[in-house]
Short mmCIF file of C-alpha atoms in Angstrom, two decimals:
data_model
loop_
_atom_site.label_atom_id
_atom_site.label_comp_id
_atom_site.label_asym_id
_atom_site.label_seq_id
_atom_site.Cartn_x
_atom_site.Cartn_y
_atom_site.Cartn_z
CA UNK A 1 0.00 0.00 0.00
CA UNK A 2 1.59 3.65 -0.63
CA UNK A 3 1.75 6.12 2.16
CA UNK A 4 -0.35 8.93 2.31
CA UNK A 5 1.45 12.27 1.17
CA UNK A 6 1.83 14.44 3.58
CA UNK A 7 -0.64 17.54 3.35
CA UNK A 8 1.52 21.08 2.49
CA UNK A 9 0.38 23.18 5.59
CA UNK A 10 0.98 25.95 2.78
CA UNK A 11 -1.83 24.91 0.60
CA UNK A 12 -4.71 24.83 3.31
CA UNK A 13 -3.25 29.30 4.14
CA UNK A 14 -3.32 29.61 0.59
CA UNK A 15 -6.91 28.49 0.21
CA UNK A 16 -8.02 30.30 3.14
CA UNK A 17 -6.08 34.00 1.68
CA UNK A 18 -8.24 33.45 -1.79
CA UNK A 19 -11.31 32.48 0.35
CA UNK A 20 -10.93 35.58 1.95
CA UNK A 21 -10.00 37.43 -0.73
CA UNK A 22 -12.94 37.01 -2.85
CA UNK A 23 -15.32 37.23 0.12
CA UNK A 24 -15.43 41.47 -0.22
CA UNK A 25 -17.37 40.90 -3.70
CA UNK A 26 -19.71 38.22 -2.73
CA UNK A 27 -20.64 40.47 1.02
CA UNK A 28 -21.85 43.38 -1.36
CA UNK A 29 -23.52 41.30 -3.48
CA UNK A 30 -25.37 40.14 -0.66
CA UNK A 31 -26.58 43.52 0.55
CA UNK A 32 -28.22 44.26 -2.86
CA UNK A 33 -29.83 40.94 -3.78
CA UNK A 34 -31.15 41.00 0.01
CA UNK A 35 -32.48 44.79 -1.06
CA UNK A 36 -33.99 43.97 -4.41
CA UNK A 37 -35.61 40.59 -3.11
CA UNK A 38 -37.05 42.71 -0.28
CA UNK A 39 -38.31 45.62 -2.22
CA UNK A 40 -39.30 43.08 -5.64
CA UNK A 41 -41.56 41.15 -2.76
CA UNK A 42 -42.86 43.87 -0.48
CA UNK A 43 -46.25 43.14 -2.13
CA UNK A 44 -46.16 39.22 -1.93
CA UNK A 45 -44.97 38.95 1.77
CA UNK A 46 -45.50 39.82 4.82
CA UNK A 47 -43.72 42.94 5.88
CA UNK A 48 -42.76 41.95 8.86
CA UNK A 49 -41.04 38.64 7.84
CA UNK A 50 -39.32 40.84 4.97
CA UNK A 51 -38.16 43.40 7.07
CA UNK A 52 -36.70 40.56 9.97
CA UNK A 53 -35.33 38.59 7.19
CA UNK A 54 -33.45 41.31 5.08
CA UNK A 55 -31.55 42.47 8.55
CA UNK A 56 -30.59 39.43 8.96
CA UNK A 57 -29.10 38.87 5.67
CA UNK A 58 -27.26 42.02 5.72
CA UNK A 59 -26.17 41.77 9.32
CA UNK A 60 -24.39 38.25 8.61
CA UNK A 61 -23.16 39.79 5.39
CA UNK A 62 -21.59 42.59 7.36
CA UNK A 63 -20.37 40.58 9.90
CA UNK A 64 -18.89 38.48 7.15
CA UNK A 65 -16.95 41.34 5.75
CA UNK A 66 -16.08 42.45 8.96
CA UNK A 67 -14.40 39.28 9.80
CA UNK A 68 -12.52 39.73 6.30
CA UNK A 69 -11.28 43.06 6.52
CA UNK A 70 -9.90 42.00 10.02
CA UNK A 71 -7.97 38.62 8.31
CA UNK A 72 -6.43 40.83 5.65
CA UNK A 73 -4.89 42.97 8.45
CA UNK A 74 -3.58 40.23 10.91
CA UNK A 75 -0.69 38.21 9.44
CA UNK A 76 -2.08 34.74 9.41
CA UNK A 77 0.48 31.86 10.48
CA UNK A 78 0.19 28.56 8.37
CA UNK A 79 -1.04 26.84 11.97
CA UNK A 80 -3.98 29.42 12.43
CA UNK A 81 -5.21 28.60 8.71
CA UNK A 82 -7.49 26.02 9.98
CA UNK A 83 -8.97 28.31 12.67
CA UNK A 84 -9.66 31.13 9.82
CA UNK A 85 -11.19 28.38 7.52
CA UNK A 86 -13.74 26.58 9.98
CA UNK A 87 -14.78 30.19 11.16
CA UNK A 88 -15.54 31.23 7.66
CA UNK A 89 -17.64 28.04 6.85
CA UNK A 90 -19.24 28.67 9.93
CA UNK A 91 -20.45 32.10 8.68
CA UNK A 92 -21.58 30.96 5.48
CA UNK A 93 -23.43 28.09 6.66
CA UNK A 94 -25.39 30.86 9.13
CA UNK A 95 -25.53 32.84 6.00
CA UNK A 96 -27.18 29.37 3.64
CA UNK A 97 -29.59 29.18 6.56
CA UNK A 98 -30.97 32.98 5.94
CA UNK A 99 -31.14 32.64 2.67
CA UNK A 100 -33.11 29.35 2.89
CA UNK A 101 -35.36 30.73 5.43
CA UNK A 102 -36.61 33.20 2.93
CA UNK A 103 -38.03 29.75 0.89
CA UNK A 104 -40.35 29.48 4.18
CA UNK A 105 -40.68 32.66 5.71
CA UNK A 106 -41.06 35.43 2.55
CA UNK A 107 -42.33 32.78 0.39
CA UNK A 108 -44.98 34.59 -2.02
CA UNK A 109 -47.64 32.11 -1.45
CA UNK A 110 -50.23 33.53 -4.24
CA UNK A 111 -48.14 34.92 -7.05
CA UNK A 112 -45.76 32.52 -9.30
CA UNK A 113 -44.22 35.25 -11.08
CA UNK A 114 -42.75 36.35 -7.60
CA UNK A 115 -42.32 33.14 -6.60
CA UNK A 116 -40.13 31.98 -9.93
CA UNK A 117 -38.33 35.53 -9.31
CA UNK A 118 -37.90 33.98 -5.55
CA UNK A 119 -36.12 30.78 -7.19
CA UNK A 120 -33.75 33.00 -9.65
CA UNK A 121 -32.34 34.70 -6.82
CA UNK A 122 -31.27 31.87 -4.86
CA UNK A 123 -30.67 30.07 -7.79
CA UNK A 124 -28.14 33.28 -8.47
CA UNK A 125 -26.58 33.67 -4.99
CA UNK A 126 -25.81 30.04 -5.68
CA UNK A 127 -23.92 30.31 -9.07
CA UNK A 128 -21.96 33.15 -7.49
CA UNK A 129 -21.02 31.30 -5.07
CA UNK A 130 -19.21 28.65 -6.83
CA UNK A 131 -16.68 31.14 -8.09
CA UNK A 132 -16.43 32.79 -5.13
CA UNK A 133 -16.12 29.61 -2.40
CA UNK A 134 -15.25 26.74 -4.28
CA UNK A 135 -11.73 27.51 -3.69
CA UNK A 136 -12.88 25.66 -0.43
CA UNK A 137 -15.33 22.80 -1.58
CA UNK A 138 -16.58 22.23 2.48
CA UNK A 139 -17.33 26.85 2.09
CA UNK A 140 -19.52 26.12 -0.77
CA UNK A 141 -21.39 22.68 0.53
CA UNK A 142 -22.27 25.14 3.73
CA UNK A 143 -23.35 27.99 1.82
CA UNK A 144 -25.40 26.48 -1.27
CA UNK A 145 -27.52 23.62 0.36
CA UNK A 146 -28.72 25.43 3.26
CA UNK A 147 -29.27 27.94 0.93
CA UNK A 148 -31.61 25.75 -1.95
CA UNK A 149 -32.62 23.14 -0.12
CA UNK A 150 -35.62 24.88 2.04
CA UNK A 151 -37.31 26.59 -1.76
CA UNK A 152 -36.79 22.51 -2.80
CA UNK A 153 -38.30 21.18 -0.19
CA UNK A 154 -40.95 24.09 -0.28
CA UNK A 155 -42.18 23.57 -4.35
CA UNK A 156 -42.44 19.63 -3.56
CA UNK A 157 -44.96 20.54 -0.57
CA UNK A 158 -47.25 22.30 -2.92
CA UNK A 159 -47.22 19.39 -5.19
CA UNK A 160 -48.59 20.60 -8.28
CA UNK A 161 -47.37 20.01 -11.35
CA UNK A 162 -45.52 23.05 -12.27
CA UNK A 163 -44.29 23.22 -8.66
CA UNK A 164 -43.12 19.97 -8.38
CA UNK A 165 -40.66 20.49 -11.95
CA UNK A 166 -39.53 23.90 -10.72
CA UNK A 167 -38.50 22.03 -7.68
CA UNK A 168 -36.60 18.64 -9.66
CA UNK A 169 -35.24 21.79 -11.66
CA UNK A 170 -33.75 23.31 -8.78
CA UNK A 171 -32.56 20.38 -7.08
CA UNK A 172 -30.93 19.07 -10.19
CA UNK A 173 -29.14 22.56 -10.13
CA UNK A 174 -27.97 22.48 -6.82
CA UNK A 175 -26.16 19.33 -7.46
CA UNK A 176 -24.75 20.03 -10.75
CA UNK A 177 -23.46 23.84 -9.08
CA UNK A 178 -22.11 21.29 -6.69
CA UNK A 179 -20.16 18.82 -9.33
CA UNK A 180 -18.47 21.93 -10.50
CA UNK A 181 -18.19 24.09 -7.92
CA UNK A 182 -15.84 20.29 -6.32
CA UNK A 183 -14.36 20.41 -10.29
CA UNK A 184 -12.92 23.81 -9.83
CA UNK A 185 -12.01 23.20 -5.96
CA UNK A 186 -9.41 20.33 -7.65
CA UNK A 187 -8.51 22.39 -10.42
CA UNK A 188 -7.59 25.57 -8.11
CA UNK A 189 -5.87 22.37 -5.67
CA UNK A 190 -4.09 21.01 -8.78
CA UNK A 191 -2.85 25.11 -9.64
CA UNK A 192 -1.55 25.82 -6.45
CA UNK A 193 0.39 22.52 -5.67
CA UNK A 194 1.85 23.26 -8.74
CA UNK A 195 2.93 26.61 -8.11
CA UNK A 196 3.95 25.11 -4.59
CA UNK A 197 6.10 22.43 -6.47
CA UNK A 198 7.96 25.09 -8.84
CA UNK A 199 8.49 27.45 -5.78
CA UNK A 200 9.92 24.74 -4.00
CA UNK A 201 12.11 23.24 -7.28
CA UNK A 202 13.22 27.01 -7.68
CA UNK A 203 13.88 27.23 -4.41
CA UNK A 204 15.91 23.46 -4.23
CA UNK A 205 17.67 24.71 -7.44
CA UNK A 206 18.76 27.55 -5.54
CA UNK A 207 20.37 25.61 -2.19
CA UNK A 208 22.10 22.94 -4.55
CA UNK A 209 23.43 26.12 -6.75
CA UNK A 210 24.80 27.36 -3.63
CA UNK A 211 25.91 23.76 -2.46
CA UNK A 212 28.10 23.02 -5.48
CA UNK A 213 29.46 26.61 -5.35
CA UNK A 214 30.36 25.99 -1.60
CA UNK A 215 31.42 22.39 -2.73
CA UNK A 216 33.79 23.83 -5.75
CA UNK A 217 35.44 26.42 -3.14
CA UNK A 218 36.07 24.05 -0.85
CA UNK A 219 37.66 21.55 -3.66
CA UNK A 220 39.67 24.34 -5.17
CA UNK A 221 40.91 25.06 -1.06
CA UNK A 222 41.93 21.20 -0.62
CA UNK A 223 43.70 21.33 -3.92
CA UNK A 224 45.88 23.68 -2.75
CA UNK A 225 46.24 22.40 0.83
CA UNK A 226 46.78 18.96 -0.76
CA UNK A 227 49.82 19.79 -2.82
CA UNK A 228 51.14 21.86 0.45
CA UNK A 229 50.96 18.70 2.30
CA UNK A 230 52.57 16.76 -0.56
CA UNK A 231 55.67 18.89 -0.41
CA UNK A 232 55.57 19.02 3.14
CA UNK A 233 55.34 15.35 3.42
CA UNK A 234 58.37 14.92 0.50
CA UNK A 235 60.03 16.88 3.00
CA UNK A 236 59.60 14.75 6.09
CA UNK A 237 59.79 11.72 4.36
CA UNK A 238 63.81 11.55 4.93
CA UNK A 239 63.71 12.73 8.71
CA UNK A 240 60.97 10.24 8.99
CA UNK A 241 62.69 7.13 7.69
CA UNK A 242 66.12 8.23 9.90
CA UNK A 243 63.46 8.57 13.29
CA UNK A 244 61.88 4.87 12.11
CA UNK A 245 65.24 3.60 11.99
CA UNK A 246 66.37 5.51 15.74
CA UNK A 247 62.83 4.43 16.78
CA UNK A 248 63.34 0.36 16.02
CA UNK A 249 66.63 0.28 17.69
CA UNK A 250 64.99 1.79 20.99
CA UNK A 251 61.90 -0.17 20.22
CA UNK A 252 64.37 -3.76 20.44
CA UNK A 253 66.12 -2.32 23.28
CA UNK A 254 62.54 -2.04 24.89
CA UNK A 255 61.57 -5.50 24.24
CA UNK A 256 64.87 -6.94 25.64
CA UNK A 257 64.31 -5.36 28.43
CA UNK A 258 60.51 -6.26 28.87
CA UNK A 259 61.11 -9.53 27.98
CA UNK A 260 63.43 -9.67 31.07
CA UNK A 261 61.07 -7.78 33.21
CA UNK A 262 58.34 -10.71 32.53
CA UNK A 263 61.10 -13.04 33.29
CA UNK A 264 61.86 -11.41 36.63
CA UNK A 265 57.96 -10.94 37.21
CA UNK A 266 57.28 -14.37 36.54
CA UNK A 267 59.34 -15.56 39.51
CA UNK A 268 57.99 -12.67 41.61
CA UNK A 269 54.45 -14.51 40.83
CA UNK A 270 55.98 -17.81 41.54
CA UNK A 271 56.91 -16.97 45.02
CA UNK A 272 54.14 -14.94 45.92
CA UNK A 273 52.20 -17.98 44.70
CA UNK A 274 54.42 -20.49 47.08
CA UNK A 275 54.01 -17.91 50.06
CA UNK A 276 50.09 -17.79 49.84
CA UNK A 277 49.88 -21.29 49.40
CA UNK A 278 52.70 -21.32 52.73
CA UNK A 279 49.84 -18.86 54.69
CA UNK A 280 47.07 -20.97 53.59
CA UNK A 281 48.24 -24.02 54.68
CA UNK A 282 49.15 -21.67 57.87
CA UNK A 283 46.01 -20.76 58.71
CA UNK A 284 43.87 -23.85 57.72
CA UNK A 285 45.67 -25.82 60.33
CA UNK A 286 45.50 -23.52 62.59
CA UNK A 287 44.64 -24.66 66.10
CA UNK A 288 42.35 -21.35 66.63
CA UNK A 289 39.63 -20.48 64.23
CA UNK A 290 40.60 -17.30 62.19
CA UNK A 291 38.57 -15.04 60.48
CA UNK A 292 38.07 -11.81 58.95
CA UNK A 293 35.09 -9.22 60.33
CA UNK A 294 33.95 -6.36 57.82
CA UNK A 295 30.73 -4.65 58.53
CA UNK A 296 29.35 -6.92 61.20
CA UNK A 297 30.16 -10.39 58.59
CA UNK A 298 32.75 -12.66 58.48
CA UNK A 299 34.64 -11.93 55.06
CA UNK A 300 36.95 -15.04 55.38
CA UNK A 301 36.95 -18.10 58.26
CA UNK A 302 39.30 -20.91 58.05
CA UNK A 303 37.56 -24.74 58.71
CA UNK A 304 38.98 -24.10 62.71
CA UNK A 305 35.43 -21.50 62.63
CA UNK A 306 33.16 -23.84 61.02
CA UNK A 307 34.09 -26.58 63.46
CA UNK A 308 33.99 -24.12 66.88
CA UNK A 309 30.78 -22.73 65.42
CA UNK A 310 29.31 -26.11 63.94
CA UNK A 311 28.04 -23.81 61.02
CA UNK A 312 28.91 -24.38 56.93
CA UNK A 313 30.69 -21.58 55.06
CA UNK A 314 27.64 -19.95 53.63
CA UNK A 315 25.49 -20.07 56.82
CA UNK A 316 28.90 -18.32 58.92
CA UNK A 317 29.34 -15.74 55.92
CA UNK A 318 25.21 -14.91 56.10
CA UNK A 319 25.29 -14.67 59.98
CA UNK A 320 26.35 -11.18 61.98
CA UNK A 321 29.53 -12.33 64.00
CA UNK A 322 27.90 -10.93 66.87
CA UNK A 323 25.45 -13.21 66.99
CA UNK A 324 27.41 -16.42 68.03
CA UNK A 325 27.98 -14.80 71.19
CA UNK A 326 25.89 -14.07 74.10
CA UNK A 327 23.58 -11.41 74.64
CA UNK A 328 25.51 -10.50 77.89
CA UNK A 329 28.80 -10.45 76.46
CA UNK A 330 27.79 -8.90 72.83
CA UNK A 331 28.19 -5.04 73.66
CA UNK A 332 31.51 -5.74 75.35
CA UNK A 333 33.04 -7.76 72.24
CA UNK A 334 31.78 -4.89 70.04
CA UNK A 335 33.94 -2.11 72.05
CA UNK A 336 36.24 -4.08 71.61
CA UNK A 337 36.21 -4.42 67.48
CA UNK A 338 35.87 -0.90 67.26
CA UNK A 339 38.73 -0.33 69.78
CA UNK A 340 40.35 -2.21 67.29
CA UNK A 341 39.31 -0.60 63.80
CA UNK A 342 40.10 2.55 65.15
CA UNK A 343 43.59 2.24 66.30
CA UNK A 344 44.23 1.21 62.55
CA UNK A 345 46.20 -1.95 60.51
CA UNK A 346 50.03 -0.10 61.77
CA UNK A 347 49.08 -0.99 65.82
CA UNK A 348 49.44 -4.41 65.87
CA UNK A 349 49.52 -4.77 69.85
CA UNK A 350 45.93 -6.89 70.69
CA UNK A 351 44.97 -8.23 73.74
CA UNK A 352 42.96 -11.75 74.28
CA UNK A 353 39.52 -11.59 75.84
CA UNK A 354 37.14 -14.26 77.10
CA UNK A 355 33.71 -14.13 75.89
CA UNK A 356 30.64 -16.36 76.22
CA UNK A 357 29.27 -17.78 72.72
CA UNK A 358 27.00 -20.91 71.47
CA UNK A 359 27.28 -23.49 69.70
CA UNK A 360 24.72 -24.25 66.99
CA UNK A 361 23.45 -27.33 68.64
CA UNK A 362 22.89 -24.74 71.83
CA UNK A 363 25.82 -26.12 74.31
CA UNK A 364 27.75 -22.91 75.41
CA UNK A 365 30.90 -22.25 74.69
CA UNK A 366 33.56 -20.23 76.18
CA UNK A 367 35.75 -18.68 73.51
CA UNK A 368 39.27 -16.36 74.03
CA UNK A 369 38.76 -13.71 71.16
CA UNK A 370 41.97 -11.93 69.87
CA UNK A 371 41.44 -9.15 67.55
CA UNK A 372 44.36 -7.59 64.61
CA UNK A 373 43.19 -4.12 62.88
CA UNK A 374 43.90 -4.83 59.26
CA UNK A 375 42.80 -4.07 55.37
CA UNK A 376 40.79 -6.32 53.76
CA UNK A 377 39.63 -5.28 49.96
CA UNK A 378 41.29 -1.86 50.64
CA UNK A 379 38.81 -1.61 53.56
CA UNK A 380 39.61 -1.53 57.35
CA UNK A 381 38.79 -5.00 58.77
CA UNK A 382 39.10 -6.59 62.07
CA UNK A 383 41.76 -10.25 62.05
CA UNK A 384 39.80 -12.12 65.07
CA UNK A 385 41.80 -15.25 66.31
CA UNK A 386 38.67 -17.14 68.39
CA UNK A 387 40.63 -20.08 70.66
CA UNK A 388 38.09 -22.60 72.32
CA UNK A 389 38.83 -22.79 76.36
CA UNK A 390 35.46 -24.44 77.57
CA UNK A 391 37.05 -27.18 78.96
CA UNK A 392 39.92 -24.79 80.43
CA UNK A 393 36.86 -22.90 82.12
CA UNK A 394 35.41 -25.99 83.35
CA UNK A 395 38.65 -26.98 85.08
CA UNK A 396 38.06 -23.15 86.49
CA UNK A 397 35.20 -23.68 87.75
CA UNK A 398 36.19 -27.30 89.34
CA UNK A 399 38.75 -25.91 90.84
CA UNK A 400 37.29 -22.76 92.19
CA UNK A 401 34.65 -25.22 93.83
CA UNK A 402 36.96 -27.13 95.68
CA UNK A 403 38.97 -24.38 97.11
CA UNK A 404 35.51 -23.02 98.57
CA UNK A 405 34.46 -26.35 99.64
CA UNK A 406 37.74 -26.40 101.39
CA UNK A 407 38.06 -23.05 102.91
CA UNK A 408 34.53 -24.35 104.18
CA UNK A 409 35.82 -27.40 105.54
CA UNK A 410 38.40 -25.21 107.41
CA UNK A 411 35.91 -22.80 108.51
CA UNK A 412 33.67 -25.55 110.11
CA UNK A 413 37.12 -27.51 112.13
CA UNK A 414 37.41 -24.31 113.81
CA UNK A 415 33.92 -23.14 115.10
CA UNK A 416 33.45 -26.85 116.07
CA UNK A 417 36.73 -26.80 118.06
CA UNK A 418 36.02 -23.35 119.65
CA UNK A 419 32.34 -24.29 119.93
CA UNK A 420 33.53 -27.87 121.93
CA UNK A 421 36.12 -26.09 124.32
CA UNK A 422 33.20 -23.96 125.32
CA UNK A 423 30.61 -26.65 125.84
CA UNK A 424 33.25 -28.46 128.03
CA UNK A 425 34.04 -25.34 130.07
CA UNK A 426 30.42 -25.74 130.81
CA UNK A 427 30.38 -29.06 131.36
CA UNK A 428 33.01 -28.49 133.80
CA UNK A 429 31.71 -26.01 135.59
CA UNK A 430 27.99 -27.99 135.89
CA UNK A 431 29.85 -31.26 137.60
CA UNK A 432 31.10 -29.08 140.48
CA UNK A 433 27.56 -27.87 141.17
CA UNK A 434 26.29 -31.07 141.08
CA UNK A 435 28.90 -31.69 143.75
CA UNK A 436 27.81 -29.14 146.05
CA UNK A 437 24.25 -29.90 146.14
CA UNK A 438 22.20 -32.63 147.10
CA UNK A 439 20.10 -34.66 144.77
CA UNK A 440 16.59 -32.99 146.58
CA UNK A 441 17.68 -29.52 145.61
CA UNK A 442 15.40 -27.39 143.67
CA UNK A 443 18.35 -26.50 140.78
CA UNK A 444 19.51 -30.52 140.81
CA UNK A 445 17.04 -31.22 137.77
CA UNK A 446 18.10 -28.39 135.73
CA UNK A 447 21.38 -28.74 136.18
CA UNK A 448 21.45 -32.57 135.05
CA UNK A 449 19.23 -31.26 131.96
CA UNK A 450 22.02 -28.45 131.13
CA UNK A 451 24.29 -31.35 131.54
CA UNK A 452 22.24 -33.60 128.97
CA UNK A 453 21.93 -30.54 126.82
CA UNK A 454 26.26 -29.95 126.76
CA UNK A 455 26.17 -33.89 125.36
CA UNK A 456 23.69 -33.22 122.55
CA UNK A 457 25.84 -30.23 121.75
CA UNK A 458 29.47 -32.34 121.73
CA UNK A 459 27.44 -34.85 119.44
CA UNK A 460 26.63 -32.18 117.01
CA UNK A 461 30.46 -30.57 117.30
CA UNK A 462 31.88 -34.30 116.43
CA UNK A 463 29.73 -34.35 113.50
CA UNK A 464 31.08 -31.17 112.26
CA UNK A 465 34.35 -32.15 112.47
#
C-alpha cells in the first residue's frame, strides 16, 4: 500500500487567503440581492417577515466582511489557517440558513411570477457562489444547500405540477453547481500545488546552486592544501625514515628489556604464589579459628570457625559475628572491634579476651577472642583469632569449687573446736555444782538437763568435724 502524502500546511493558508479574498465581492452582493428581493416582494410577503429577514441577511453579510477586513490585516500563520477556515464556513453556513429561510418565511404564497423571481435569486446567490467559495469545496457545501434546499423542499410541498418540476429543476441545479463548484475546488488544488512544487524546485535549485558553489570552493581550497601537504610530506619523508630507523633500535632495546622484566615478574608470581599457598596451609591448620570481620560479617573463616561454630561456610558468611555470642557479652566484644578498627592496621599490639558464645546445637561455649586491625579489599577489617577454652573454664570452675568447699571445711574444724572447748568449760563447771548440792535440791534437775543438753551439743560438734 503507498503512504499517504503528507498535506503542504501551505496549501490549506493559501486556500483560506483566496477564500478571503474574494469574500469582499460576494458580502456586497449580498446587501443588494437581500435589497432587491425585499423591495421586488414587499407586495407578496408579509412585511414583517421581509423586514426581519433582510436584517438578517445584511447583518451576517456585514459581519462576514467584517471578519474579512480583520484577516487581511492580521498576518495569518500557516497553523492558524485552519482556525480562519472553519470560522468562515461557519459564517456561510449561518448565511445558507438565511437565505433558505426566505423559501419558508417570505415565500410569495399567491403569485408565481414572484415566486419563480424567488427561485432566480437563490438560484443566483448560488452560481456566485461557486466562483467565489469553491476555492474551499466544504465553504460552498455550507453555503449552497442550506441555501436551496428549504425553496426545494418548499415547491415539492405544494405538489402541483408546475411546482413539483420547478422544484426537480432546482434540485438538479444544486447538485450540478455542486459537481463543479468540487471540479474547480481540484482544479484551483491542482494550480496551487503546482505553483507550490515550482516554488519549491526554484527554491531546491537555488540551495544545490549554492551547495556546489560551496562544494567547488572548498575543492579548489583542498587542492591547494593537498599539494602543500605533498611537499611538506616529500620533505619529512627523509627525517621520517632516519626517526623509524632511531625508533626500532629503541623499540628492540625495549623489548629486551621487557622480555626480562616478565622473566623477573614471573618468579615474583611464583613466590608470591608459594608464600600464599605457605599462609594458607598456615592458617587452615590452625589450632584457633581465624577469620576476617567487615561490617558486622565474616569476610573469610578458616575450617577451625566452622568446626567451633558447627556452622557451613555460607550459613557463617550470612550470619552477623555478633550473633554467636551471648547477649551478655555482645556489647563488650563490640567495644572491643571498634577499639580495634580505630587504632588502625600499623598498631598491631591486641589483647585476648574471654567471651561467652554458642554453639549451633545450643551447648555454650567459652571462647578467648583476639582481635588484629587490618585491610581487607582496601577496607579496614578486624583479624579475630577465636581459641576454644570451655574445657579450660570448666577446670576453672572445678577448681574454684573445691577451694571453697575447702576453705569451708576449714571454717567448720574451727567453730566446732572453739564451739567444743566452750561446751566443756560448761560441762566443767555444771559437775562441780552437782557436787555441792544434794540430789533434793530445787536447781539438781536443771542442772542434770544443762548437763544432757552440753552432750547433745558435743554430738553435734563431732559431726562437724
Amino acid at each position: 500500500m503507498n503512504p499517504k502524502p503528507t498535506y503542504d500546511p501551505r496549501l490549506l493558508a493559501e486556500q483560506v487567503r483566496l477564500l478571503y479574498a474574494q469574500s469582499y465581492i460576494a458580502s456586497m452582493g449580498v446587501v443588494i440581492a437581500s435589497l432587491v428581493t425585499g423591495a421586488m416582494l414587499w407586495g407578496s410577503a408579509p412585511h414583517s417577515n421581509l423586514i426581519l429577514w433582510m436584517s438578517a441577511a445584511i447583518a451576517i453579510s456585514m459581519a462576514r466582511h467584517g471578519v474579512t477586513m480583520y484577516f487581511h490585516k492580521k498576518n495569518t500563520t500557516e497553523t492558524e489557517a485552519a482556525r480562519w477556515k472553519n470560522l468562515f464556513i461557519l459564517m456561510l453556513f449561518i448565511s445558507g440558513l438565511v437565505w433558505g429561510s426566505s423559501g419558508i418565511f417570505i415565500f410569495p404564497e399567491a403569485s408565481l411570477p414572484h415566486q419563480v423571481f424567488l427561485f432566480l435569486v437563490l438560484g443566483g446567490m448560488v452560481a456566485g457562489g461557486i466562483g467565489t467559495f469553491s476555492v474551499v469545496f466544504g465553504a460552498f457545501i455550507a453555503y449552497a444547500w442550506p441555501t436551496l434546499l428549504p425553496i426545494v423542499a418548499k415547491f415539492f410541498f405544494i405538489g402541483d405540477t408546475i411546482h413539483s418540476t420547478i422544484g426537480f429543476m432546482l434540485a438538479v441545479y444544486l447538485v450540478a453547481a455542486s459537481i463543479i463548484a468540487y471540479h474547480l475546488y481540484l482544479q484551483t488544488r491542482t494550480s496551487l500545488n503546482l505553483r507550490f512544487e515550482n516554488l519549491d524546485l526554484i527554491d531546491r535549485l537555488e540551495r544545490e546552486k549554492q551547495k556546489t558553489n560551496a562544494v567547488n570552493t572548498t575543492l579548489s581550497r583542498e587542492i591547494s592544501e593537498r599539494k602543500r601537504a605533498e611537499a611538506a610530506l616529500q620533505r619529512h619523508k627523509s627525517t621520517l625514515e632516519s626517526r623509524v630507523a632511531k625508533q626500532t633500535a629503541a623499540i628492540q632495546q625495549a623489548n629486551r628489556e621487557l622480555i626480562k622484566e616478565i622473566e623477573e615478574r614471573k618468579k615474583a608470581i611464583e613466590a608470591l604464589e608459594a608464600s600464599e599457598e605457605k599462609y594458607r596451609l598456615l592458617v587452615e591448620n590452625a589450632r584457633e579459628a581465624v577469620c576476617i570481620l567487615q561490617d558486622e560479617k565474616i569476610r573469610f573463616h578458616n575450617k577451625r570457625a566452622e568446626t567451633l561454630w558447627g556452622y557451613t561456610a555460607n550459613e557463617l558468611s550470612a550470619m552477623p559475628y555478633l550473633d554467636h555470642f551471648h547477649a551478655d557479652d555482645r556489647n563488650g566484644l563490640a567495644q572491643r572491634i571498634d577499639e580495634a578498627l580505630s587504632r588502625g592496621p600499623r598498631e598491631t599490639v591486641h589483647r585476648s579476651h574471654d567471651f561467652k558464645a554458642f554453639h549451633k546445637n545450643g551447648n555454650p561455649l567459652w571462647v578467648r577472642i583476639s582481635l588484629v586491625p587490618v585491610s581487607w579489599e582496601n577496607r579496614p577489617a578486624v583479624l579475630c583469632f577465636a581459641e576454644d577454652i570451655t574445657r579450660q573454664k570448666q577446670v576453672e570452675e572445678q577448681l574454684l569449687q573445691s577451694q571453697k568447699m575447702e576453705a569451708i571445711g576449714g571454717l567448720a574444724s574451727g567453730i566446732a573446736h572453739d564451739f567444743n572447748n566452750i561446751l566443756s568449760a560448761i560441762a566443767g563447771n555444771i559437775s562441780l555444782a552437782l557436787m555441792k548440792i544434794e540430789s533434793d535440791h530445787p536447781l539438781y534437775k536443771r542442772l542434770k538437763d544443762i548437763e544432757s543438753y552440753i552432750e547433745s551439743g558435743t554430738g553435734l560438734t563431732q559431726q562437724l568435724l
